[in-house]
GROMACS .gro file of C-alpha atoms in nm:
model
  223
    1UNK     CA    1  -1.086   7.241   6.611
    2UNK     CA    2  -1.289   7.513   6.407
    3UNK     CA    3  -1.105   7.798   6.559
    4UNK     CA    4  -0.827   7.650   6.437
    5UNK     CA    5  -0.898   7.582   6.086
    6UNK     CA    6  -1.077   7.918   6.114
    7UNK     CA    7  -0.699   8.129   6.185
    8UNK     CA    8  -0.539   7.859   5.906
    9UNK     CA    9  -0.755   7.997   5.695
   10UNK     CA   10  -0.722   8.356   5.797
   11UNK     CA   11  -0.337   8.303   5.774
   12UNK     CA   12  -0.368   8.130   5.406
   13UNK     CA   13  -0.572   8.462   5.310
   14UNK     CA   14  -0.297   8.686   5.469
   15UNK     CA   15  -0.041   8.517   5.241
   16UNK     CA   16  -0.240   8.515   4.978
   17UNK     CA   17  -0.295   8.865   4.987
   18UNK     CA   18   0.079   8.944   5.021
   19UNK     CA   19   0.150   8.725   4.721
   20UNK     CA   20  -0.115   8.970   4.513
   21UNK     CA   21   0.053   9.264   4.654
   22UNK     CA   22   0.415   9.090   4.521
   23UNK     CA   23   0.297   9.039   4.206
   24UNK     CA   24   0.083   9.372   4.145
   25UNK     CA   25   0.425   9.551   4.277
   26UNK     CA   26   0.668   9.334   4.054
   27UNK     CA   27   0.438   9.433   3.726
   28UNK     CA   28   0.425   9.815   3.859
   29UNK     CA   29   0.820   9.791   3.851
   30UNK     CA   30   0.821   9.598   3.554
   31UNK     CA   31   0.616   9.878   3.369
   32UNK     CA   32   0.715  10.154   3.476
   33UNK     CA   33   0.982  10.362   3.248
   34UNK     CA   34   1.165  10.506   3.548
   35UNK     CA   35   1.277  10.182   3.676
   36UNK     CA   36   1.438  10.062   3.358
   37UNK     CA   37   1.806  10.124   3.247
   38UNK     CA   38   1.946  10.366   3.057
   39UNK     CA   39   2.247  10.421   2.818
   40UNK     CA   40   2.423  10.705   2.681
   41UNK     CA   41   2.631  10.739   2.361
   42UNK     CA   42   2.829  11.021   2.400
   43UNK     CA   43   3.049  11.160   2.136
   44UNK     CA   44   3.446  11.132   2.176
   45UNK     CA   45   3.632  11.436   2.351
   46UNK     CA   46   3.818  11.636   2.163
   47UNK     CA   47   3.964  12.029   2.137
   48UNK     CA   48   3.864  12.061   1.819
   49UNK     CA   49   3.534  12.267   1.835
   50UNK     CA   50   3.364  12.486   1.616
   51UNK     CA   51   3.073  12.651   1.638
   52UNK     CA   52   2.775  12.720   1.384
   53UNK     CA   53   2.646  13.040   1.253
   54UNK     CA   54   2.391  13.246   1.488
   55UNK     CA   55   2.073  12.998   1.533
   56UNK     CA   56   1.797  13.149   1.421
   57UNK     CA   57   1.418  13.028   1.308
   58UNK     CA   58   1.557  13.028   0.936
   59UNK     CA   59   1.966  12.956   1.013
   60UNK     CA   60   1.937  12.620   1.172
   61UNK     CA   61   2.180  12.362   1.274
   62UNK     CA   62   2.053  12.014   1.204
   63UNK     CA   63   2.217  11.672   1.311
   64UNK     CA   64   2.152  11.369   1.080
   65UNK     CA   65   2.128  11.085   1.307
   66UNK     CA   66   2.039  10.705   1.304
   67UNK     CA   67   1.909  10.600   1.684
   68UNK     CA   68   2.073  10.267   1.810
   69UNK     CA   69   1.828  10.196   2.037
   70UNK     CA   70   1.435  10.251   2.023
   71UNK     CA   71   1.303  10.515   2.285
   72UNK     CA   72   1.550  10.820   2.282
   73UNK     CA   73   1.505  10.940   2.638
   74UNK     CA   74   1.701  11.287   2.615
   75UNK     CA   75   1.979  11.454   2.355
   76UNK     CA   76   2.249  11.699   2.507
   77UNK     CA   77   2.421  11.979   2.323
   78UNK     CA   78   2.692  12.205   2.342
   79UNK     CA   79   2.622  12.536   2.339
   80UNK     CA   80   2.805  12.883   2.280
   81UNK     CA   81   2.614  13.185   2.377
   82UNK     CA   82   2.845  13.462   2.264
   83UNK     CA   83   3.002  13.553   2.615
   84UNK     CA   84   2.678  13.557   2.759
   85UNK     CA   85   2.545  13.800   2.495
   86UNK     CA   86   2.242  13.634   2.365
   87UNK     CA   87   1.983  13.606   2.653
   88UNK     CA   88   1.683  13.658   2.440
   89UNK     CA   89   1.427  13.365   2.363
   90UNK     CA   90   1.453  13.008   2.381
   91UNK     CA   91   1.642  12.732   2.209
   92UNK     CA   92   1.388  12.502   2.024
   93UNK     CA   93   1.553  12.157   1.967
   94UNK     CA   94   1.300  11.937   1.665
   95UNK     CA   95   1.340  11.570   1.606
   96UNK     CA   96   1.203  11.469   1.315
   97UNK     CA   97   1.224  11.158   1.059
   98UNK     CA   98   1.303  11.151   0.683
   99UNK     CA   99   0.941  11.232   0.596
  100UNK     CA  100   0.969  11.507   0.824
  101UNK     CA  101   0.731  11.463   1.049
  102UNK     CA  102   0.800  11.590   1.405
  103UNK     CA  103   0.864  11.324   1.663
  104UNK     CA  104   0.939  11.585   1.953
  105UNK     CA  105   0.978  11.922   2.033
  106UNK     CA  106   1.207  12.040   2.325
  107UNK     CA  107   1.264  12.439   2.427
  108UNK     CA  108   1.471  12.587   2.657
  109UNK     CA  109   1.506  13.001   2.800
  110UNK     CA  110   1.841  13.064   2.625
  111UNK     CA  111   1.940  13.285   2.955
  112UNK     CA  112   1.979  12.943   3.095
  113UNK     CA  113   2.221  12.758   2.871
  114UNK     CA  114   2.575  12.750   2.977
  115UNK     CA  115   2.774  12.831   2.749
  116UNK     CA  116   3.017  12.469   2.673
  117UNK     CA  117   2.841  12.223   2.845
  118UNK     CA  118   2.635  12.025   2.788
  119UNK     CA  119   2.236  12.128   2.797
  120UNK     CA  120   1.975  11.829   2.812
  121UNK     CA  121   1.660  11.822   2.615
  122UNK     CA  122   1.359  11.593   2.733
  123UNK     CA  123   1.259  11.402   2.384
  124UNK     CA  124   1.088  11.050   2.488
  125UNK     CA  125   1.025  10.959   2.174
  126UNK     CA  126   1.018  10.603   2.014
  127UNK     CA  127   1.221  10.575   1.672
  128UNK     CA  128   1.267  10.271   1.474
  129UNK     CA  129   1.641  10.177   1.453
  130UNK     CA  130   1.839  10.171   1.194
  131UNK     CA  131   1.601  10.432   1.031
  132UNK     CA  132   1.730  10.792   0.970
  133UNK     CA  133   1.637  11.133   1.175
  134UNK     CA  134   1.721  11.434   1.222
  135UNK     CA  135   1.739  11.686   1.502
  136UNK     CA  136   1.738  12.052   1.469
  137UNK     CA  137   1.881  12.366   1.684
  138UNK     CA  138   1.701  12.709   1.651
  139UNK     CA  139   1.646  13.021   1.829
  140UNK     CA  140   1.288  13.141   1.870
  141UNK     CA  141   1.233  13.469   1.914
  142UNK     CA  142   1.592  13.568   2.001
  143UNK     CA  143   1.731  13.885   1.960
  144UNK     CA  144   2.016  14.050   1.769
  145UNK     CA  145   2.263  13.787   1.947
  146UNK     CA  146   2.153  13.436   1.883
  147UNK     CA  147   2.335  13.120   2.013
  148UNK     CA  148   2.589  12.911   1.808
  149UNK     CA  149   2.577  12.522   1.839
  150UNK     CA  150   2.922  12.366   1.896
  151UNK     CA  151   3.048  12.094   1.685
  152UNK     CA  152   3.315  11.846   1.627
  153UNK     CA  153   3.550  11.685   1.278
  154UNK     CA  154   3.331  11.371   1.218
  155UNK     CA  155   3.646  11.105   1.220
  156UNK     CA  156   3.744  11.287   1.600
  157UNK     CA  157   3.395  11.276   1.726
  158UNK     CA  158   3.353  10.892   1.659
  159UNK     CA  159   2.970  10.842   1.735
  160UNK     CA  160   2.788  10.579   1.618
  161UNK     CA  161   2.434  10.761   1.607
  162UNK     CA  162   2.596  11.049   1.382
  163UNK     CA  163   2.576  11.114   0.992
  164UNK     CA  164   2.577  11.439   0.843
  165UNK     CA  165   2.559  11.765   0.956
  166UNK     CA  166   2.411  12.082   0.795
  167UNK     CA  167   2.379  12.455   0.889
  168UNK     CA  168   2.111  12.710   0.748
  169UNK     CA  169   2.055  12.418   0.444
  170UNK     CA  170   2.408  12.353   0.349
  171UNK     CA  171   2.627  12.042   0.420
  172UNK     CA  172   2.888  12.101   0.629
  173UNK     CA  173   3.189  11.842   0.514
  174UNK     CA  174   3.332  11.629   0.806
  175UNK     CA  175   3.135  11.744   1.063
  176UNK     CA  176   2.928  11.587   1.374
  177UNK     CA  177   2.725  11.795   1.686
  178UNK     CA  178   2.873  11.786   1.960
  179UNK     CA  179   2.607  11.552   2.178
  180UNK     CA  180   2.500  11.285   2.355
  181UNK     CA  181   2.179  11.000   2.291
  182UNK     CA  182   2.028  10.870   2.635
  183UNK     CA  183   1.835  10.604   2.577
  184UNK     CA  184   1.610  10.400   2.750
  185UNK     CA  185   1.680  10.023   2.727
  186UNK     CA  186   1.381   9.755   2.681
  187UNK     CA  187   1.338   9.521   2.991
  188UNK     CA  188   1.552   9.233   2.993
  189UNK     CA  189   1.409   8.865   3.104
  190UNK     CA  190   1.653   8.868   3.363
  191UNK     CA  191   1.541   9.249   3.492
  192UNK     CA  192   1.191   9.104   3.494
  193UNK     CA  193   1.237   8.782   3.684
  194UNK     CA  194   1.455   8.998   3.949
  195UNK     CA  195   1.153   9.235   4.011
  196UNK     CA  196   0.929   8.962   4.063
  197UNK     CA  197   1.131   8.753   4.296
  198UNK     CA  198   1.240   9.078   4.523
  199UNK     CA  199   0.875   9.156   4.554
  200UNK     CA  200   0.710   8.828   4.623
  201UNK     CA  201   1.036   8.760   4.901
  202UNK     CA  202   0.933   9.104   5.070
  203UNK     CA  203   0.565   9.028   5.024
  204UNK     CA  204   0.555   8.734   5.157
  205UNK     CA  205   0.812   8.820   5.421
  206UNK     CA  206   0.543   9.080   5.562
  207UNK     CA  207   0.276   8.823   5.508
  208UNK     CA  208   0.483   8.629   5.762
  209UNK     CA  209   0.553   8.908   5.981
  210UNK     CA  210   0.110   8.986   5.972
  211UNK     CA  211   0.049   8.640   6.052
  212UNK     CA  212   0.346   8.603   6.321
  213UNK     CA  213   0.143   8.924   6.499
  214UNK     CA  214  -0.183   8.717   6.494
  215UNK     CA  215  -0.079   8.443   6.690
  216UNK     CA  216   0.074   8.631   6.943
  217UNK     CA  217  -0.272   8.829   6.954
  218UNK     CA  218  -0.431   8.495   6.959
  219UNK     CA  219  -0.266   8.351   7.239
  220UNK     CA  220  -0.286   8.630   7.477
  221UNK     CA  221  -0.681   8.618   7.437
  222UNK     CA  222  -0.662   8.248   7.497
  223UNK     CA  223  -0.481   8.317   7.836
   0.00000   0.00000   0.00000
């Protein structure tokens, strides 16, 4: 009789355990960035493109922009590097907000661009929506040969994040960057309550399976 309530209990402790482990598991899913969805706005495609001046630490091209959702994962841009000509120092990419404070700061080698495609910058930055930002496009320590940045007629480009564009100070009429807003969406109820029930199911499944293996083990020392 005791060595039987003694393996109920070691089985209830097994599948408590497991439940632990499902829950622990279900909030490290829950938490974690990586595991939640993303979105992209992307601008609308279009054959109209035209490109900036050389971008340069004092010739900038900066994108008004208002975020639609609140962390801004990544922001893509279309680059022209002048047939390959400009290969010296990197493309700095700022986001900053209307007080001008920096929010991120994003540089890539500008031997690595591609020249019309699109080129992702890392951001991660949480903005407030609704609010206005900017991001800007320079060239640090480039060369004679600097980069252009691509863009787009505003009423073509249709993007909701998009306001007004400027290049080396100056407003540039009826014009949007060519790019894209990846954003990374806030956890839904439903997301949550998914995580916790595919856990716990799997958790306590190998609970099961644990338990299942020690009264097998248990029987053959019986006999």
């Amino acid at each position: 009789m005791k060595k039987g309530q003694h393996r109920s209990r070691m089985e209830l402790c097994v599948m408590a355990a497991a439940g632990m482990i499902g829950v622990a598991l279900a909030l490290f899913l829950c938490l974690s960035p990586q595991f939640r969805r993303q979105e992209v706005h992307k601008c609308a495609t279009t054959n109209e493109n035209w490109q900036s001046g050389p971008l340069t630490e004092t010739q900038k091209a900066i994108q008004e922009f208002v975020p639609q959702e609140q962390e801004l994962q990544q922001i893509a841009v279309w680059i022209n590097r002048q047939d390959d000509a400009a290969r010296e120092g990197k493309l700095r990419l700022t986001v900053y907000d209307s007080e001008g404070v920096n929010r991120a700061v994003c540089e890539r080698a500008v031997e690595e661009l591609v020249t019309n495609s699109w080129e992702w910058f890392d951001v991660d930055a949480k903005l407030t929506v609704g609010e206005t930002y900017y991001f800007s496009l320079e060239t640090v320590g480039g060369g004679e040969i600097c980069p252009t940045a691509v863009y787009r007629p505003m009423h073509l480009d249709r993007i909701e994040e998009n306001v007004r564009y400027f290049y080396g100070g100056e407003l540039i009429g009826d014009a949007s960057a060519a790019c894209q807003y990846r954003y990374r969406l806030p956890l839904a109820v439903t997301e949550a309550c998914i995580y916790v029930m595919f856990c716990l199911f799997f958790a306590f499944a190998a609970g099961e399976l644990i338990c299942r293996a020690m009264r097998i083990t248990w029987k053959r020392a019986e006999n």
